[in-house]
JSON list of C-alpha atoms in Angstrom, two decimals:
[
{"chain": "W", "resi": 5, "resn": "ASN", "atom": "CA", "xyz": [35.82, 8.65, 4.45]},
{"chain": "W", "resi": 6, "resn": "TYR", "atom": "CA", "xyz": [39.38, 9.85, 4.01]},
{"chain": "W", "resi": 7, "resn": "PRO", "atom": "CA", "xyz": [42.43, 7.90, 5.28]},
{"chain": "W", "resi": 8, "resn": "VAL", "atom": "CA", "xyz": [44.20, 9.41, 8.29]},
{"chain": "W", "resi": 9, "resn": "TYR", "atom": "CA", "xyz": [47.89, 8.93, 9.00]},
{"chain": "W", "resi": 10, "resn": "CYS", "atom": "CA", "xyz": [48.61, 8.29, 12.68]},
{"chain": "W", "resi": 11, "resn": "ALA", "atom": "CA", "xyz": [51.99, 7.99, 14.37]},
{"chain": "W", "resi": 12, "resn": "SER", "atom": "CA", "xyz": [53.53, 7.92, 17.81]},
{"chain": "W", "resi": 13, "resn": "ILE", "atom": "CA", "xyz": [56.73, 9.97, 17.94]},
{"chain": "W", "resi": 14, "resn": "THR", "atom": "CA", "xyz": [59.31, 10.41, 20.66]},
{"chain": "W", "resi": 15, "resn": "SER", "atom": "CA", "xyz": [60.43, 13.84, 21.77]},
{"chain": "W", "resi": 16, "resn": "ASP", "atom": "CA", "xyz": [63.57, 13.26, 19.67]},
{"chain": "W", "resi": 17, "resn": "GLY", "atom": "CA", "xyz": [61.46, 12.85, 16.51]},
{"chain": "W", "resi": 18, "resn": "LEU", "atom": "CA", "xyz": [61.75, 9.06, 16.32]},
{"chain": "W", "resi": 19, "resn": "ILE", "atom": "CA", "xyz": [58.67, 7.31, 14.92]},
{"chain": "W", "resi": 20, "resn": "ILE", "atom": "CA", "xyz": [57.72, 4.46, 17.25]},
{"chain": "W", "resi": 21, "resn": "ALA", "atom": "CA", "xyz": [54.60, 3.30, 15.42]},
{"chain": "W", "resi": 22, "resn": "SER", "atom": "CA", "xyz": [52.53, 4.41, 12.43]},
{"chain": "W", "resi": 23, "resn": "ASN", "atom": "CA", "xyz": [50.04, 3.24, 9.84]},
{"chain": "W", "resi": 24, "resn": "GLU", "atom": "CA", "xyz": [52.09, 4.63, 6.98]},
{"chain": "W", "resi": 25, "resn": "SER", "atom": "CA", "xyz": [51.55, 1.53, 4.85]},
{"chain": "W", "resi": 26, "resn": "SER", "atom": "CA", "xyz": [47.79, 2.15, 4.70]},
{"chain": "W", "resi": 27, "resn": "VAL", "atom": "CA", "xyz": [47.98, 5.85, 3.88]},
{"chain": "W", "resi": 28, "resn": "SER", "atom": "CA", "xyz": [49.15, 7.28, 0.55]},
{"chain": "W", "resi": 29, "resn": "ILE", "atom": "CA", "xyz": [51.30, 10.26, 1.59]},
{"chain": "W", "resi": 30, "resn": "TYR", "atom": "CA", "xyz": [54.63, 10.77, -0.15]},
{"chain": "W", "resi": 31, "resn": "PRO", "atom": "CA", "xyz": [57.58, 10.10, 2.21]},
{"chain": "W", "resi": 32, "resn": "GLU", "atom": "CA", "xyz": [59.19, 13.48, 1.55]},
{"chain": "W", "resi": 33, "resn": "VAL", "atom": "CA", "xyz": [55.88, 15.25, 2.21]},
{"chain": "W", "resi": 34, "resn": "LEU", "atom": "CA", "xyz": [55.37, 13.22, 5.36]},
{"chain": "W", "resi": 35, "resn": "SER", "atom": "CA", "xyz": [58.88, 13.98, 6.60]},
{"chain": "W", "resi": 36, "resn": "GLU", "atom": "CA", "xyz": [58.46, 17.74, 6.07]},
{"chain": "W", "resi": 37, "resn": "ALA", "atom": "CA", "xyz": [55.04, 17.68, 7.68]},
{"chain": "W", "resi": 38, "resn": "LEU", "atom": "CA", "xyz": [56.40, 15.89, 10.78]},
{"chain": "W", "resi": 39, "resn": "ASP", "atom": "CA", "xyz": [59.24, 18.37, 11.15]},
{"chain": "W", "resi": 40, "resn": "ARG", "atom": "CA", "xyz": [56.89, 21.34, 10.93]},
{"chain": "W", "resi": 41, "resn": "VAL", "atom": "CA", "xyz": [54.29, 19.87, 13.26]},
{"chain": "W", "resi": 42, "resn": "LEU", "atom": "CA", "xyz": [56.81, 18.95, 15.94]},
{"chain": "W", "resi": 43, "resn": "THR", "atom": "CA", "xyz": [58.23, 22.49, 15.92]},
{"chain": "W", "resi": 44, "resn": "SER", "atom": "CA", "xyz": [54.85, 24.22, 15.70]},
{"chain": "W", "resi": 45, "resn": "ASP", "atom": "CA", "xyz": [53.41, 26.10, 18.65]},
{"chain": "W", "resi": 46, "resn": "LYS", "atom": "CA", "xyz": [49.90, 24.90, 17.74]},
{"chain": "W", "resi": 47, "resn": "ASP", "atom": "CA", "xyz": [48.47, 21.45, 18.45]},
{"chain": "W", "resi": 48, "resn": "SER", "atom": "CA", "xyz": [46.24, 21.51, 15.34]},
{"chain": "W", "resi": 49, "resn": "GLY", "atom": "CA", "xyz": [46.09, 23.36, 12.08]},
{"chain": "W", "resi": 50, "resn": "ARG", "atom": "CA", "xyz": [46.55, 23.15, 8.36]},
{"chain": "W", "resi": 51, "resn": "LEU", "atom": "CA", "xyz": [49.64, 23.02, 6.19]},
{"chain": "W", "resi": 52, "resn": "SER", "atom": "CA", "xyz": [48.10, 24.59, 3.11]},
{"chain": "W", "resi": 53, "resn": "ASP", "atom": "CA", "xyz": [51.10, 24.22, 0.83]},
{"chain": "W", "resi": 54, "resn": "LEU", "atom": "CA", "xyz": [51.30, 20.49, 1.62]},
{"chain": "W", "resi": 55, "resn": "ARG", "atom": "CA", "xyz": [47.53, 20.07, 1.59]},
{"chain": "W", "resi": 56, "resn": "ILE", "atom": "CA", "xyz": [47.57, 18.42, 5.01]},
{"chain": "W", "resi": 57, "resn": "MET", "atom": "CA", "xyz": [45.56, 18.99, 8.19]},
{"chain": "W", "resi": 58, "resn": "TYR", "atom": "CA", "xyz": [47.14, 17.86, 11.46]},
{"chain": "W", "resi": 59, "resn": "ALA", "atom": "CA", "xyz": [46.39, 17.26, 15.12]},
{"chain": "W", "resi": 60, "resn": "ARG", "atom": "CA", "xyz": [49.04, 16.74, 17.80]},
{"chain": "W", "resi": 61, "resn": "VAL", "atom": "CA", "xyz": [48.67, 15.36, 21.32]},
{"chain": "W", "resi": 62, "resn": "GLN", "atom": "CA", "xyz": [51.53, 15.36, 23.78]},
{"chain": "W", "resi": 63, "resn": "THR", "atom": "CA", "xyz": [52.22, 12.11, 25.65]},
{"chain": "W", "resi": 64, "resn": "ALA", "atom": "CA", "xyz": [54.69, 11.01, 28.36]},
{"chain": "W", "resi": 65, "resn": "ASN", "atom": "CA", "xyz": [57.18, 9.83, 25.72]},
{"chain": "W", "resi": 66, "resn": "GLY", "atom": "CA", "xyz": [56.56, 12.38, 22.99]},
{"chain": "W", "resi": 67, "resn": "TYR", "atom": "CA", "xyz": [53.58, 13.01, 20.73]},
{"chain": "W", "resi": 68, "resn": "ASN", "atom": "CA", "xyz": [50.75, 11.27, 18.98]},
{"chain": "W", "resi": 69, "resn": "VAL", "atom": "CA", "xyz": [50.26, 12.88, 15.58]},
{"chain": "W", "resi": 70, "resn": "ALA", "atom": "CA", "xyz": [47.44, 12.52, 13.06]},
{"chain": "W", "resi": 71, "resn": "PHE", "atom": "CA", "xyz": [47.58, 13.75, 9.44]},
{"chain": "W", "resi": 72, "resn": "LEU", "atom": "CA", "xyz": [44.70, 14.10, 6.99]},
{"chain": "W", "resi": 73, "resn": "ASP", "atom": "CA", "xyz": [45.58, 14.47, 3.32]},
{"chain": "W", "resi": 74, "resn": "THR", "atom": "CA", "xyz": [43.21, 17.19, 2.03]},
{"chain": "W", "resi": 75, "resn": "ALA", "atom": "CA", "xyz": [44.13, 16.85, -1.65]},
{"chain": "W", "resi": 76, "resn": "ALA", "atom": "CA", "xyz": [40.97, 14.85, -2.41]},
{"chain": "W", "resi": 77, "resn": "ILE", "atom": "CA", "xyz": [38.87, 17.20, -0.26]},
{"chain": "W", "resi": 78, "resn": "ASP", "atom": "CA", "xyz": [40.32, 20.24, -2.00]},
{"chain": "W", "resi": 79, "resn": "ALA", "atom": "CA", "xyz": [39.74, 18.67, -5.41]},
{"chain": "W", "resi": 80, "resn": "ASN", "atom": "CA", "xyz": [36.11, 17.93, -4.55]},
{"chain": "W", "resi": 81, "resn": "MET", "atom": "CA", "xyz": [35.66, 21.46, -3.24]},
{"chain": "W", "resi": 82, "resn": "GLU", "atom": "CA", "xyz": [37.22, 22.97, -6.35]},
{"chain": "W", "resi": 83, "resn": "ALA", "atom": "CA", "xyz": [35.01, 20.79, -8.54]},
{"chain": "W", "resi": 84, "resn": "SER", "atom": "CA", "xyz": [31.96, 21.90, -6.56]},
{"chain": "W", "resi": 85, "resn": "ILE", "atom": "CA", "xyz": [32.95, 25.56, -6.91]},
{"chain": "W", "resi": 86, "resn": "VAL", "atom": "CA", "xyz": [33.55, 25.18, -10.65]},
{"chain": "W", "resi": 87, "resn": "GLY", "atom": "CA", "xyz": [30.22, 23.38, -11.02]},
{"chain": "W", "resi": 88, "resn": "ALA", "atom": "CA", "xyz": [28.41, 26.06, -9.03]},
{"chain": "W", "resi": 89, "resn": "LEU", "atom": "CA", "xyz": [30.02, 28.80, -11.12]},
{"chain": "W", "resi": 90, "resn": "GLY", "atom": "CA", "xyz": [29.09, 26.94, -14.30]},
{"chain": "W", "resi": 91, "resn": "ARG", "atom": "CA", "xyz": [25.48, 26.64, -13.17]},
{"chain": "W", "resi": 92, "resn": "LEU", "atom": "CA", "xyz": [25.49, 30.32, -12.20]},
{"chain": "W", "resi": 93, "resn": "VAL", "atom": "CA", "xyz": [26.82, 31.37, -15.61]},
{"chain": "W", "resi": 94, "resn": "LEU", "atom": "CA", "xyz": [24.30, 29.12, -17.35]},
{"chain": "W", "resi": 95, "resn": "GLY", "atom": "CA", "xyz": [21.48, 30.55, -15.25]},
{"chain": "W", "resi": 96, "resn": "LEU", "atom": "CA", "xyz": [22.57, 34.11, -16.01]},
{"chain": "W", "resi": 97, "resn": "ALA", "atom": "CA", "xyz": [22.76, 33.27, -19.72]},
{"chain": "W", "resi": 98, "resn": "VAL", "atom": "CA", "xyz": [19.23, 31.83, -19.63]},
{"chain": "W", "resi": 99, "resn": "LEU", "atom": "CA", "xyz": [17.97, 34.91, -17.76]},
{"chain": "W", "resi": 100, "resn": "LEU", "atom": "CA", "xyz": [19.68, 37.17, -20.30]},
{"chain": "W", "resi": 101, "resn": "CYS", "atom": "CA", "xyz": [18.04, 35.31, -23.18]},
{"chain": "W", "resi": 102, "resn": "ILE", "atom": "CA", "xyz": [14.65, 35.54, -21.47]},
{"chain": "W", "resi": 103, "resn": "ALA", "atom": "CA", "xyz": [15.17, 39.27, -20.81]},
{"chain": "W", "resi": 104, "resn": "ILE", "atom": "CA", "xyz": [16.13, 39.89, -24.45]},
{"chain": "W", "resi": 105, "resn": "GLY", "atom": "CA", "xyz": [13.12, 37.89, -25.64]},
{"chain": "W", "resi": 106, "resn": "CYS", "atom": "CA", "xyz": [10.77, 39.80, -23.33]},
{"chain": "W", "resi": 107, "resn": "ALA", "atom": "CA", "xyz": [12.26, 43.13, -24.41]},
{"chain": "W", "resi": 108, "resn": "ARG", "atom": "CA", "xyz": [11.77, 42.27, -28.06]},
{"chain": "W", "resi": 109, "resn": "TYR", "atom": "CA", "xyz": [8.22, 41.09, -27.39]},
{"chain": "W", "resi": 110, "resn": "VAL", "atom": "CA", "xyz": [7.37, 44.28, -25.51]},
{"chain": "W", "resi": 111, "resn": "THR", "atom": "CA", "xyz": [8.94, 46.63, -28.05]},
{"chain": "W", "resi": 112, "resn": "ARG", "atom": "CA", "xyz": [7.62, 44.78, -31.12]},
{"chain": "W", "resi": 113, "resn": "PRO", "atom": "CA", "xyz": [4.35, 46.78, -31.30]},
{"chain": "W", "resi": 114, "resn": "VAL", "atom": "CA", "xyz": [6.32, 50.03, -31.14]},
{"chain": "W", "resi": 115, "resn": "ALA", "atom": "CA", "xyz": [8.68, 48.85, -33.88]},
{"chain": "W", "resi": 116, "resn": "ASP", "atom": "CA", "xyz": [5.74, 47.70, -36.03]},
{"chain": "W", "resi": 117, "resn": "ALA", "atom": "CA", "xyz": [3.97, 51.03, -35.53]},
{"chain": "W", "resi": 118, "resn": "TRP", "atom": "CA", "xyz": [7.15, 52.91, -36.46]},
{"chain": "W", "resi": 119, "resn": "ARG", "atom": "CA", "xyz": [7.57, 50.85, -39.64]},
{"chain": "W", "resi": 120, "resn": "GLN", "atom": "CA", "xyz": [3.92, 51.40, -40.56]},
{"chain": "W", "resi": 121, "resn": "GLN", "atom": "CA", "xyz": [4.29, 55.13, -39.99]},
{"chain": "W", "resi": 122, "resn": "GLN", "atom": "CA", "xyz": [7.41, 55.27, -42.17]},
{"chain": "W", "resi": 123, "resn": "ARG", "atom": "CA", "xyz": [5.63, 53.29, -44.90]},
{"chain": "W", "resi": 124, "resn": "PHE", "atom": "CA", "xyz": [2.58, 55.56, -44.66]},
{"chain": "W", "resi": 125, "resn": "VAL", "atom": "CA", "xyz": [4.68, 58.73, -44.91]},
{"chain": "W", "resi": 126, "resn": "ALA", "atom": "CA", "xyz": [6.55, 57.32, -47.91]},
{"chain": "W", "resi": 127, "resn": "ASP", "atom": "CA", "xyz": [3.29, 56.36, -49.65]},
{"chain": "W", "resi": 128, "resn": "ALA", "atom": "CA", "xyz": [1.72, 59.73, -48.84]},
{"chain": "W", "resi": 129, "resn": "SER", "atom": "CA", "xyz": [4.78, 61.58, -50.20]},
{"chain": "W", "resi": 130, "resn": "HIS", "atom": "CA", "xyz": [4.54, 59.58, -53.40]},
{"chain": "W", "resi": 131, "resn": "GLU", "atom": "CA", "xyz": [0.80, 60.25, -53.70]},
{"chain": "W", "resi": 132, "resn": "LEU", "atom": "CA", "xyz": [1.27, 64.00, -53.13]},
{"chain": "W", "resi": 133, "resn": "LYS", "atom": "CA", "xyz": [3.97, 64.22, -55.75]},
{"chain": "W", "resi": 134, "resn": "THR", "atom": "CA", "xyz": [1.59, 63.40, -58.63]},
{"chain": "W", "resi": 135, "resn": "PRO", "atom": "CA", "xyz": [-1.03, 66.15, -58.05]},
{"chain": "W", "resi": 136, "resn": "LEU", "atom": "CA", "xyz": [1.72, 68.68, -57.36]},
{"chain": "W", "resi": 137, "resn": "THR", "atom": "CA", "xyz": [3.34, 67.81, -60.68]},
{"chain": "W", "resi": 138, "resn": "VAL", "atom": "CA", "xyz": [0.03, 68.18, -62.54]},
{"chain": "W", "resi": 139, "resn": "ILE", "atom": "CA", "xyz": [-0.77, 71.53, -60.84]},
{"chain": "W", "resi": 140, "resn": "LEU", "atom": "CA", "xyz": [2.67, 72.96, -61.59]},
{"chain": "W", "resi": 141, "resn": "ALA", "atom": "CA", "xyz": [2.55, 71.74, -65.20]},
{"chain": "W", "resi": 142, "resn": "SER", "atom": "CA", "xyz": [-0.93, 73.20, -65.75]},
{"chain": "W", "resi": 143, "resn": "THR", "atom": "CA", "xyz": [0.09, 76.51, -64.21]},
{"chain": "W", "resi": 144, "resn": "ASP", "atom": "CA", "xyz": [3.18, 76.65, -66.40]},
{"chain": "W", "resi": 145, "resn": "ILE", "atom": "CA", "xyz": [1.13, 76.05, -69.55]},
{"chain": "W", "resi": 146, "resn": "MET", "atom": "CA", "xyz": [-1.34, 78.80, -68.57]},
{"chain": "W", "resi": 147, "resn": "GLN", "atom": "CA", "xyz": [1.50, 81.25, -67.96]},
{"chain": "W", "resi": 148, "resn": "GLN", "atom": "CA", "xyz": [2.87, 80.53, -71.43]},
{"chain": "W", "resi": 149, "resn": "HIS", "atom": "CA", "xyz": [-0.44, 81.74, -72.97]},
{"chain": "W", "resi": 150, "resn": "PRO", "atom": "CA", "xyz": [-1.44, 84.90, -71.08]},
{"chain": "W", "resi": 151, "resn": "GLU", "atom": "CA", "xyz": [-3.47, 86.11, -74.06]},
{"chain": "W", "resi": 152, "resn": "LYS", "atom": "CA", "xyz": [-6.03, 83.34, -73.63]},
{"chain": "W", "resi": 153, "resn": "THR", "atom": "CA", "xyz": [-9.14, 83.90, -71.57]},
{"chain": "W", "resi": 154, "resn": "VAL", "atom": "CA", "xyz": [-10.19, 81.92, -68.53]},
{"chain": "W", "resi": 155, "resn": "GLY", "atom": "CA", "xyz": [-12.78, 80.10, -70.60]},
{"chain": "W", "resi": 156, "resn": "GLU", "atom": "CA", "xyz": [-10.18, 79.09, -73.17]},
{"chain": "W", "resi": 157, "resn": "GLN", "atom": "CA", "xyz": [-8.01, 77.57, -70.46]},
{"chain": "W", "resi": 158, "resn": "ALA", "atom": "CA", "xyz": [-10.89, 75.99, -68.54]},
{"chain": "W", "resi": 159, "resn": "ASN", "atom": "CA", "xyz": [-9.47, 72.49, -69.03]},
{"chain": "W", "resi": 160, "resn": "TRP", "atom": "CA", "xyz": [-6.21, 73.44, -67.27]},
{"chain": "W", "resi": 161, "resn": "LEU", "atom": "CA", "xyz": [-8.15, 75.15, -64.46]},
{"chain": "W", "resi": 162, "resn": "ALA", "atom": "CA", "xyz": [-10.33, 72.06, -64.06]},
{"chain": "W", "resi": 163, "resn": "SER", "atom": "CA", "xyz": [-7.20, 69.90, -63.87]},
{"chain": "W", "resi": 164, "resn": "ILE", "atom": "CA", "xyz": [-5.74, 72.18, -61.18]},
{"chain": "W", "resi": 165, "resn": "GLU", "atom": "CA", "xyz": [-9.02, 72.06, -59.24]},
{"chain": "W", "resi": 166, "resn": "ASP", "atom": "CA", "xyz": [-9.22, 68.25, -59.42]},
{"chain": "W", "resi": 167, "resn": "GLU", "atom": "CA", "xyz": [-5.65, 67.78, -58.28]},
{"chain": "W", "resi": 168, "resn": "GLY", "atom": "CA", "xyz": [-6.14, 70.37, -55.51]},
{"chain": "W", "resi": 169, "resn": "LYS", "atom": "CA", "xyz": [-9.13, 68.42, -54.19]},
{"chain": "W", "resi": 170, "resn": "ARG", "atom": "CA", "xyz": [-7.10, 65.24, -54.37]},
{"chain": "W", "resi": 171, "resn": "MET", "atom": "CA", "xyz": [-4.30, 66.88, -52.35]},
{"chain": "W", "resi": 172, "resn": "LYS", "atom": "CA", "xyz": [-6.83, 68.13, -49.80]},
{"chain": "W", "resi": 173, "resn": "LYS", "atom": "CA", "xyz": [-8.14, 64.60, -49.33]},
{"chain": "W", "resi": 174, "resn": "LEU", "atom": "CA", "xyz": [-4.62, 63.25, -48.88]},
{"chain": "W", "resi": 175, "resn": "VAL", "atom": "CA", "xyz": [-3.81, 65.95, -46.31]},
{"chain": "W", "resi": 176, "resn": "GLU", "atom": "CA", "xyz": [-7.00, 65.15, -44.39]},
{"chain": "W", "resi": 177, "resn": "GLU", "atom": "CA", "xyz": [-6.00, 61.49, -44.31]},
{"chain": "W", "resi": 178, "resn": "LEU", "atom": "CA", "xyz": [-2.59, 62.49, -43.01]},
{"chain": "W", "resi": 179, "resn": "LEU", "atom": "CA", "xyz": [-4.18, 64.59, -40.25]},
{"chain": "W", "resi": 180, "resn": "ALA", "atom": "CA", "xyz": [-6.51, 61.74, -39.32]},
{"chain": "W", "resi": 181, "resn": "ALA", "atom": "CA", "xyz": [-3.54, 59.38, -39.06]},
{"chain": "W", "resi": 182, "resn": "ALA", "atom": "CA", "xyz": [-1.64, 61.91, -36.95]},
{"chain": "W", "resi": 183, "resn": "ARG", "atom": "CA", "xyz": [-4.61, 62.29, -34.58]},
{"chain": "W", "resi": 184, "resn": "ALA", "atom": "CA", "xyz": [-4.88, 58.52, -34.26]},
{"chain": "W", "resi": 185, "resn": "GLY", "atom": "CA", "xyz": [-1.17, 58.32, -33.37]},
{"chain": "W", "resi": 186, "resn": "GLU", "atom": "CA", "xyz": [-1.59, 61.05, -30.76]},
{"chain": "W", "resi": 187, "resn": "ARG", "atom": "CA", "xyz": [-4.48, 59.15, -29.18]},
{"chain": "W", "resi": 188, "resn": "GLU", "atom": "CA", "xyz": [-2.30, 56.03, -28.88]},
{"chain": "W", "resi": 189, "resn": "ASP", "atom": "CA", "xyz": [0.45, 58.10, -27.26]},
{"chain": "W", "resi": 190, "resn": "GLY", "atom": "CA", "xyz": [-1.99, 59.77, -24.85]},
{"chain": "W", "resi": 191, "resn": "ALA", "atom": "CA", "xyz": [-1.17, 63.22, -26.20]},
{"chain": "W", "resi": 192, "resn": "ALA", "atom": "CA", "xyz": [-3.60, 66.05, -26.67]},
{"chain": "W", "resi": 193, "resn": "VAL", "atom": "CA", "xyz": [-5.54, 65.87, -29.93]},
{"chain": "W", "resi": 194, "resn": "ALA", "atom": "CA", "xyz": [-6.64, 68.91, -31.90]},
{"chain": "W", "resi": 195, "resn": "PRO", "atom": "CA", "xyz": [-10.42, 69.14, -32.45]},
{"chain": "W", "resi": 196, "resn": "PRO", "atom": "CA", "xyz": [-11.49, 67.86, -35.90]},
{"chain": "W", "resi": 197, "resn": "ASP", "atom": "CA", "xyz": [-13.05, 71.22, -36.85]},
{"chain": "W", "resi": 198, "resn": "GLN", "atom": "CA", "xyz": [-9.73, 73.00, -36.24]},
{"chain": "W", "resi": 199, "resn": "ALA", "atom": "CA", "xyz": [-7.92, 70.46, -38.36]},
{"chain": "W", "resi": 200, "resn": "VAL", "atom": "CA", "xyz": [-10.43, 70.93, -41.20]},
{"chain": "W", "resi": 201, "resn": "ASP", "atom": "CA", "xyz": [-10.08, 74.71, -40.92]},
{"chain": "W", "resi": 202, "resn": "ARG", "atom": "CA", "xyz": [-6.34, 74.42, -41.30]},
{"chain": "W", "resi": 203, "resn": "VAL", "atom": "CA", "xyz": [-6.80, 72.28, -44.40]},
{"chain": "W", "resi": 204, "resn": "ASP", "atom": "CA", "xyz": [-9.28, 74.69, -45.94]},
{"chain": "W", "resi": 205, "resn": "MET", "atom": "CA", "xyz": [-6.87, 77.55, -45.39]}
]
């Protein structure tokens, strides 16, 4: 319950009776409120700047006036609004965290697959580099001795053949990994015989 100031006032603005002693309204605020209420063309309303609601009833001798100090009401309302906004912000923050967590959970398999693919490509590149180096070195040595027969350079030819087979195996593994990735993505996959033909070529 909020205290209400009540007063009986003559038409000349003289206060006949009031309960001012039991209501905490500053005298200067009360005086201004009375002046504005007595000259108002409305019998009830709100004086927002003074934080006062009023009601006025005309009597034979003047008016009966009631004032309600809304400072406490306004403070409670403001506190409620601030609390509601705080809860709203907290709720939005929680939802944002949940959304971020869900997004990370959903995209984690994709990120893991991407990292595995990058690691596989790096390993495959490293593995292919060795046989290529051997093949190029063997070819260079053979070119430096064109006078030698094929039989005399059989060891270099065997080395080239071994490394070529090793490269073929690595390329087949790469194609198999690519086909597996396409199956996961739902894309069209080339028939295995076509892939082998391309390798043999």
